[in-house]
Amino acid sequence: MKRAVMKKSITKNRVVFGGTLGFFKSMLTGFSMMLLPMYFSMMNISLISYALLLTVGDLVAFLIKPVIGYFTDRHGEKKFLVGGIILYTFSLFLIGQTTSLFNIAMLQVIMGVSSAFLLSIIIIFALRNVQKNPDKKVGLFGAIQSAGWIFGLLLPGFLIDKLGIGAVFYLCPVIGIVLGLLVLNVKTKFKTRTRPSLSFVKKIPLPLIYKTIDMAVFNAFLIFFIRYALKTLSLSKSMISMIVAFECLVFVLSEYGLSRISNQQRRRNWIPLGMLIHAIGIAVMLFGTNLAHYFAAAGLIGFAGAFIDIWVFSYISENVSIKNKGKVIGTVDWSRELGTIFGAQVPAWFVFLSVNPFASIFIFPFIGLVTNLINKKKRKRV
């Protein structure tokens, strides 16, 4: 009994501490995701170049994701966390010092690689030991780490309006040094050892598809709404930040609240519900005519994401053994790169078909609903 209580306490501590690290990582990522689209929009580059610059780093990060779990299990997470934070923030700073598309693309590659290490490692550490009844622990971790997005997305707009975009880029290496020192001072050893195995592969497709769709909707909203709000609506950068940060606030509150009532039985409905709410959010954004509509669209997209996130990481926690979790989470985390790539490129290319970029986003929840239907039919046959 004493051992069971101790194990439960250790698992909860890993979830909370991992969530705290995730909070700072999310804040940093949100900061860059607001800063770069604003900077690129001010450069007056073409829509295709704009979308390509925002995704080139993700193309490289995609290639290294599956091996991240293996190397962190073998060598420990701390050194990768510190190195990733420093590389990420200094690359972001250097992007603000150039207008060369080639230099920006190279720096985006470095950012993509370093970012690939960071969040995957944090999720692996926090959720490795979570197995039975995972909903509450998954929701707690998700709520803590996702709260960082609120600050990361909110701050750039206000800071740019007050200080100018050049001064904000100078804050990036300062943030990187502070976060790097915080991680260095952590005494917890993250090191675990696993045996090579390929049994995890069949557990990957469903969570990868669903999470990719969720991230694609979020990224498409973020990337194209920022451009639309700046160039067409002429909104202030601080107001744009407030709308995008509202999406994250709703996501955080929804994920934590949903995790309190979620269980294996109810969770079966989370994917179709999430996809339908995404579709409603896209419709509100497409036909929106005032600020209230854009806030509502952002909130609906955040609400939908909570359903999908709970399902994905609860599924992994219940269906994947501890020794394979690093590799599975690292591979499913492809969804972040795929979500950015599809979220930026699909609407951009639909423009050539004279389709509104916002209207093209409907394709993502449609694919999610079809995938869910096919999976249900397959389970019934079995």
GROMACS .gro file of C-alpha atoms in nm, residues 5-322:
model
  318
    5VAL     CA    1   0.095   0.568  -0.266
    6MET     CA    2   0.461   0.658  -0.328
    7LYS     CA    3   0.436   0.559  -0.694
    8LYS     CA    4   0.120   0.768  -0.734
    9SER     CA    5   0.294   1.067  -0.573
   10ILE     CA    6   0.600   1.036  -0.802
   11THR     CA    7   0.375   1.013  -1.109
   12LYS     CA    8   0.179   1.323  -1.004
   13ASN     CA    9   0.503   1.515  -0.937
   14ARG     CA   10   0.630   1.428  -1.284
   15VAL     CA   11   0.301   1.546  -1.433
   16VAL     CA   12   0.308   1.879  -1.245
   17PHE     CA   13   0.680   1.943  -1.299
   18GLY     CA   14   0.655   1.844  -1.665
   19GLY     CA   15   0.355   2.072  -1.699
   20THR     CA   16   0.557   2.359  -1.550
   21LEU     CA   17   0.838   2.306  -1.801
   22GLY     CA   18   0.573   2.280  -2.071
   23PHE     CA   19   0.427   2.613  -1.955
   24PHE     CA   20   0.754   2.793  -2.029
   25LYS     CA   21   0.802   2.605  -2.357
   26SER     CA   22   0.449   2.694  -2.470
   27MET     CA   23   0.503   3.057  -2.374
   28LEU     CA   24   0.819   3.063  -2.583
   29THR     CA   25   0.654   2.895  -2.882
   30GLY     CA   26   0.348   3.119  -2.864
   31PHE     CA   27   0.578   3.421  -2.850
   32SER     CA   28   0.747   3.319  -3.175
   33MET     CA   29   0.421   3.217  -3.344
   34MET     CA   30   0.285   3.570  -3.296
   35LEU     CA   31   0.611   3.754  -3.356
   36LEU     CA   32   0.713   3.588  -3.684
   37PRO     CA   33   0.381   3.618  -3.875
   38MET     CA   34   0.371   3.987  -3.776
   39TYR     CA   35   0.733   4.037  -3.888
   40PHE     CA   36   0.681   3.853  -4.218
   41SER     CA   37   0.357   4.042  -4.285
   42MET     CA   38   0.544   4.371  -4.238
   43MET     CA   39   0.802   4.255  -4.495
   44ASN     CA   40   0.527   4.248  -4.763
   45ILE     CA   41   0.635   3.913  -4.906
   46SER     CA   42   0.405   3.693  -5.120
   47LEU     CA   43   0.150   3.459  -4.960
   48ILE     CA   44   0.340   3.149  -5.079
   49SER     CA   45   0.673   3.278  -4.940
   50TYR     CA   46   0.493   3.375  -4.618
   51ALA     CA   47   0.355   3.022  -4.573
   52LEU     CA   48   0.686   2.858  -4.672
   53LEU     CA   49   0.893   3.059  -4.422
   54LEU     CA   50   0.657   2.960  -4.142
   55THR     CA   51   0.685   2.588  -4.223
   56VAL     CA   52   1.042   2.525  -4.349
   57GLY     CA   53   1.172   2.453  -3.998
   58ASP     CA   54   0.891   2.205  -3.939
   59LEU     CA   55   0.993   2.005  -4.247
   60VAL     CA   56   1.334   1.937  -4.088
   61ALA     CA   57   1.194   1.882  -3.739
   62PHE     CA   58   0.957   1.623  -3.882
   63LEU     CA   59   1.250   1.404  -3.987
   64ILE     CA   60   1.408   1.384  -3.642
   65LYS     CA   61   1.099   1.342  -3.420
   66PRO     CA   62   1.086   0.957  -3.411
   67VAL     CA   63   1.439   0.928  -3.269
   68ILE     CA   64   1.395   1.189  -2.995
   69GLY     CA   65   1.236   0.943  -2.751
   70TYR     CA   66   1.518   0.694  -2.803
   71PHE     CA   67   1.801   0.943  -2.744
   72THR     CA   68   1.640   1.104  -2.440
   73ASP     CA   69   1.588   0.761  -2.286
   74ARG     CA   70   1.955   0.684  -2.345
   75HIS     CA   71   2.120   1.014  -2.251
   76GLY     CA   72   1.868   1.198  -2.030
   77GLU     CA   73   1.645   1.496  -2.107
   78LYS     CA   74   1.815   1.787  -1.927
   79LYS     CA   75   2.095   1.855  -2.176
   80PHE     CA   76   1.852   1.848  -2.469
   81LEU     CA   77   1.618   2.087  -2.292
   82VAL     CA   78   1.892   2.343  -2.219
   83GLY     CA   79   2.045   2.319  -2.567
   84GLY     CA   80   1.706   2.342  -2.736
   85ILE     CA   81   1.602   2.652  -2.541
   86ILE     CA   82   1.926   2.839  -2.619
   87LEU     CA   83   1.924   2.746  -2.990
   88TYR     CA   84   1.556   2.833  -3.027
   89THR     CA   85   1.568   3.178  -2.867
   90PHE     CA   86   1.895   3.291  -3.028
   91SER     CA   87   1.774   3.178  -3.373
   92LEU     CA   88   1.454   3.375  -3.320
   93PHE     CA   89   1.659   3.681  -3.223
   94LEU     CA   90   1.876   3.652  -3.537
   95ILE     CA   91   1.569   3.631  -3.765
   96GLY     CA   92   1.476   3.979  -3.645
   97GLN     CA   93   1.816   4.109  -3.758
   98THR     CA   94   1.780   4.013  -4.126
   99THR     CA   95   1.539   4.046  -4.419
  100SER     CA   96   1.718   3.786  -4.633
  101LEU     CA   97   1.472   3.505  -4.713
  102PHE     CA   98   1.759   3.254  -4.735
  103ASN     CA   99   1.898   3.349  -4.393
  104ILE     CA  100   1.552   3.341  -4.239
  105ALA     CA  101   1.488   2.996  -4.388
  106MET     CA  102   1.815   2.862  -4.243
  107LEU     CA  103   1.739   3.006  -3.900
  108GLN     CA  104   1.387   2.860  -3.919
  109VAL     CA  105   1.547   2.518  -3.975
  110ILE     CA  106   1.754   2.558  -3.656
  111MET     CA  107   1.444   2.671  -3.467
  112GLY     CA  108   1.249   2.374  -3.599
  113VAL     CA  109   1.511   2.123  -3.487
  114SER     CA  110   1.550   2.274  -3.139
  115SER     CA  111   1.174   2.307  -3.092
  116ALA     CA  112   1.132   1.943  -3.194
  117PHE     CA  113   1.341   1.838  -2.898
  118LEU     CA  114   1.174   2.058  -2.640
  119LEU     CA  115   0.804   1.974  -2.626
  120SER     CA  116   0.844   1.605  -2.713
  121ILE     CA  117   1.091   1.561  -2.428
  122ILE     CA  118   0.863   1.741  -2.183
  123ILE     CA  119   0.559   1.531  -2.276
  124ILE     CA  120   0.761   1.208  -2.257
  125PHE     CA  121   0.889   1.298  -1.911
  126ALA     CA  122   0.550   1.405  -1.774
  127LEU     CA  123   0.333   1.120  -1.907
  128ARG     CA  124   0.568   0.821  -1.921
  129ASN     CA  125   0.436   0.661  -1.601
  130VAL     CA  126   0.069   0.751  -1.656
  131GLN     CA  127  -0.133   0.439  -1.742
  132LYS     CA  128  -0.467   0.362  -1.576
  133ASN     CA  129  -0.747   0.622  -1.560
  134PRO     CA  130  -0.528   0.879  -1.736
  135ASP     CA  131  -0.787   1.150  -1.807
  136LYS     CA  132  -0.731   1.366  -1.497
  137LYS     CA  133  -0.351   1.350  -1.516
  138VAL     CA  134  -0.353   1.419  -1.891
  139GLY     CA  135  -0.588   1.712  -1.835
  140LEU     CA  136  -0.378   1.853  -1.550
  141PHE     CA  137  -0.058   1.837  -1.755
  142GLY     CA  138  -0.230   1.978  -2.062
  143ALA     CA  139  -0.387   2.267  -1.870
  144ILE     CA  140  -0.060   2.369  -1.701
  145GLN     CA  141   0.158   2.351  -2.011
  146SER     CA  142  -0.104   2.508  -2.240
  147ALA     CA  143  -0.148   2.807  -2.006
  148GLY     CA  144   0.192   2.922  -2.131
  149TRP     CA  145   0.036   2.982  -2.472
  150ILE     CA  146  -0.188   3.252  -2.325
  151PHE     CA  147   0.108   3.462  -2.212
  152GLY     CA  148   0.320   3.377  -2.518
  153LEU     CA  149   0.046   3.481  -2.758
  154LEU     CA  150  -0.071   3.783  -2.560
  155LEU     CA  151   0.260   3.955  -2.487
  156PRO     CA  152   0.407   4.010  -2.839
  157GLY     CA  153   0.121   4.225  -2.967
  158PHE     CA  154   0.129   4.458  -2.666
  159LEU     CA  155   0.509   4.474  -2.661
  160ILE     CA  156   0.533   4.547  -3.034
  161ASP     CA  157   0.273   4.824  -3.007
  162LYS     CA  158   0.464   4.980  -2.714
  163LEU     CA  159   0.832   4.910  -2.795
  164GLY     CA  160   0.846   4.827  -3.166
  165ILE     CA  161   0.916   4.489  -3.322
  166GLY     CA  162   1.296   4.533  -3.316
  167ALA     CA  163   1.305   4.570  -2.937
  168VAL     CA  164   1.090   4.260  -2.892
  169PHE     CA  165   1.339   4.048  -3.088
  170TYR     CA  166   1.607   4.157  -2.839
  171LEU     CA  167   1.402   4.007  -2.556
  172CYS     CA  168   1.427   3.657  -2.709
  173PRO     CA  169   1.786   3.570  -2.603
  174VAL     CA  170   1.717   3.710  -2.256
  175ILE     CA  171   1.420   3.474  -2.221
  176GLY     CA  172   1.635   3.185  -2.348
  177ILE     CA  173   1.913   3.244  -2.094
  178VAL     CA  174   1.668   3.270  -1.802
  179LEU     CA  175   1.484   2.950  -1.901
  180GLY     CA  176   1.811   2.766  -1.963
  181LEU     CA  177   1.934   2.854  -1.614
  182LEU     CA  178   1.605   2.738  -1.461
  183VAL     CA  179   1.635   2.398  -1.625
  184LEU     CA  180   2.003   2.368  -1.529
  185ASN     CA  181   1.909   2.414  -1.164
  186VAL     CA  182   1.664   2.124  -1.172
  187LYS     CA  183   1.812   1.832  -0.980
  188THR     CA  184   1.563   1.571  -1.097
  189LYS     CA  185   1.717   1.305  -1.320
  190PHE     CA  186   1.499   1.237  -1.619
  191LYS     CA  187   1.696   0.936  -1.738
  192THR     CA  188   1.524   0.604  -1.801
  193ARG     CA  189   1.619   0.309  -2.021
  194THR     CA  190   1.407   0.122  -2.272
  195ARG     CA  191   1.460  -0.166  -2.508
  196PRO     CA  192   1.426  -0.119  -2.886
  197SER     CA  193   1.087  -0.239  -3.010
  198LEU     CA  194   0.864  -0.197  -3.312
  199SER     CA  195   0.541  -0.301  -3.137
  200PHE     CA  196   0.449   0.063  -3.082
  201VAL     CA  197   0.401   0.137  -3.453
  202LYS     CA  198   0.039   0.019  -3.474
  203LYS     CA  199  -0.058   0.251  -3.187
  204ILE     CA  200   0.050   0.564  -3.375
  205PRO     CA  201  -0.186   0.629  -3.673
  206LEU     CA  202  -0.508   0.730  -3.494
  207PRO     CA  203  -0.365   0.975  -3.238
  208LEU     CA  204  -0.130   1.112  -3.505
  209ILE     CA  205  -0.417   1.182  -3.748
  210TYR     CA  206  -0.646   1.339  -3.488
  211LYS     CA  207  -0.379   1.558  -3.330
  212THR     CA  208  -0.250   1.667  -3.673
  213ILE     CA  209  -0.601   1.781  -3.768
  214ASP     CA  210  -0.638   1.972  -3.441
  215MET     CA  211  -0.302   2.146  -3.485
  216ALA     CA  212  -0.375   2.220  -3.853
  217VAL     CA  213  -0.697   2.403  -3.764
  218PHE     CA  214  -0.524   2.597  -3.486
  219ASN     CA  215  -0.225   2.693  -3.705
  220ALA     CA  216  -0.442   2.788  -4.002
  221PHE     CA  217  -0.649   3.012  -3.775
  222LEU     CA  218  -0.337   3.163  -3.619
  223ILE     CA  219  -0.138   3.221  -3.939
  224PHE     CA  220  -0.413   3.345  -4.169
  225PHE     CA  221  -0.617   3.535  -3.914
  226ILE     CA  222  -0.308   3.738  -3.818
  227ARG     CA  223  -0.246   3.827  -4.182
  228TYR     CA  224  -0.614   3.903  -4.246
  229ALA     CA  225  -0.647   4.109  -3.927
  230LEU     CA  226  -0.339   4.317  -4.009
  231LYS     CA  227  -0.396   4.372  -4.380
  232THR     CA  228  -0.777   4.375  -4.412
  233LEU     CA  229  -0.926   4.453  -4.072
  234SER     CA  230  -0.641   4.686  -3.970
  235LEU     CA  231  -0.663   4.565  -3.610
  236SER     CA  232  -0.394   4.664  -3.362
  237LYS     CA  233  -0.137   4.397  -3.280
  238SER     CA  234  -0.248   4.399  -2.916
  239MET     CA  235  -0.610   4.325  -3.017
  240ILE     CA  236  -0.493   4.042  -3.244
  241SER     CA  237  -0.293   3.899  -2.954
  242MET     CA  238  -0.600   3.915  -2.729
  243ILE     CA  239  -0.814   3.720  -2.977
  244VAL     CA  240  -0.552   3.448  -3.027
  245ALA     CA  241  -0.476   3.429  -2.654
  246PHE     CA  242  -0.849   3.388  -2.588
  247GLU     CA  243  -0.838   3.068  -2.793
  248CYS     CA  244  -0.569   2.932  -2.561
  249LEU     CA  245  -0.752   3.045  -2.246
  250VAL     CA  246  -1.064   2.855  -2.353
  251PHE     CA  247  -0.847   2.552  -2.440
  252VAL     CA  248  -0.680   2.552  -2.096
  253LEU     CA  249  -1.004   2.588  -1.900
  254SER     CA  250  -1.184   2.335  -2.120
  255GLU     CA  251  -0.910   2.074  -2.099
  256TYR     CA  252  -0.892   2.092  -1.721
  257GLY     CA  253  -1.272   2.094  -1.681
  258LEU     CA  254  -1.324   1.814  -1.931
  259SER     CA  255  -1.060   1.597  -1.763
  260ARG     CA  256  -1.265   1.608  -1.440
  261ILE     CA  257  -1.561   1.434  -1.606
  262SER     CA  258  -1.383   1.231  -1.873
  263ASN     CA  259  -1.351   0.853  -1.855
  264GLN     CA  260  -1.304   0.566  -2.098
  265GLN     CA  261  -1.676   0.539  -2.173
  266ARG     CA  262  -1.743   0.909  -2.231
  267ARG     CA  263  -1.416   0.957  -2.419
  268ARG     CA  264  -1.556   0.765  -2.717
  269ASN     CA  265  -1.756   1.076  -2.809
  270TRP     CA  266  -1.473   1.327  -2.776
  271ILE     CA  267  -1.330   1.300  -3.129
  272PRO     CA  268  -1.658   1.354  -3.324
  273LEU     CA  269  -1.756   1.631  -3.082
  274GLY     CA  270  -1.418   1.799  -3.123
  275MET     CA  271  -1.434   1.785  -3.503
  276LEU     CA  272  -1.790   1.923  -3.514
  277ILE     CA  273  -1.701   2.211  -3.283
  278HIS     CA  274  -1.397   2.287  -3.500
  279ALA     CA  275  -1.628   2.307  -3.804
  280ILE     CA  276  -1.863   2.547  -3.622
  281GLY     CA  277  -1.566   2.763  -3.520
  282ILE     CA  278  -1.442   2.778  -3.880
  283ALA     CA  279  -1.790   2.878  -4.001
  284VAL     CA  280  -1.811   3.160  -3.745
  285MET     CA  281  -1.466   3.282  -3.853
  286LEU     CA  282  -1.557   3.261  -4.224
  287PHE     CA  283  -1.879   3.460  -4.190
  288GLY     CA  284  -1.766   3.685  -3.904
  289THR     CA  285  -1.820   4.059  -3.940
  290ASN     CA  286  -1.713   4.200  -3.603
  291LEU     CA  287  -1.478   4.141  -3.309
  292ALA     CA  288  -1.733   3.937  -3.114
  293HIS     CA  289  -1.747   3.684  -3.399
  294TYR     CA  290  -1.368   3.646  -3.408
  295PHE     CA  291  -1.351   3.597  -3.031
  296ALA     CA  292  -1.629   3.336  -3.059
  297ALA     CA  293  -1.446   3.154  -3.342
  298ALA     CA  294  -1.124   3.150  -3.139
  299GLY     CA  295  -1.307   3.015  -2.834
  300LEU     CA  296  -1.476   2.738  -3.031
  301ILE     CA  297  -1.143   2.626  -3.181
  302GLY     CA  298  -0.991   2.616  -2.831
  303PHE     CA  299  -1.291   2.424  -2.694
  304ALA     CA  300  -1.266   2.165  -2.974
  305GLY     CA  301  -0.893   2.119  -2.914
  306ALA     CA  302  -0.953   2.018  -2.551
  307PHE     CA  303  -1.170   1.720  -2.655
  308ILE     CA  304  -0.908   1.598  -2.903
  309ASP     CA  305  -0.611   1.648  -2.668
  310ILE     CA  306  -0.773   1.449  -2.385
  311TRP     CA  307  -0.854   1.162  -2.622
  312VAL     CA  308  -0.508   1.148  -2.784
  313PHE     CA  309  -0.295   1.137  -2.469
  314SER     CA  310  -0.538   0.919  -2.273
  315TYR     CA  311  -0.532   0.671  -2.561
  316ILE     CA  312  -0.150   0.664  -2.556
  317SER     CA  313  -0.140   0.632  -2.176
  318GLU     CA  314  -0.375   0.333  -2.174
  319ASN     CA  315  -0.254   0.150  -2.484
  320VAL     CA  316   0.125   0.194  -2.487
  321SER     CA  317   0.369   0.032  -2.243
  322ILE     CA  318   0.605   0.251  -2.039
   0.00000   0.00000   0.00000
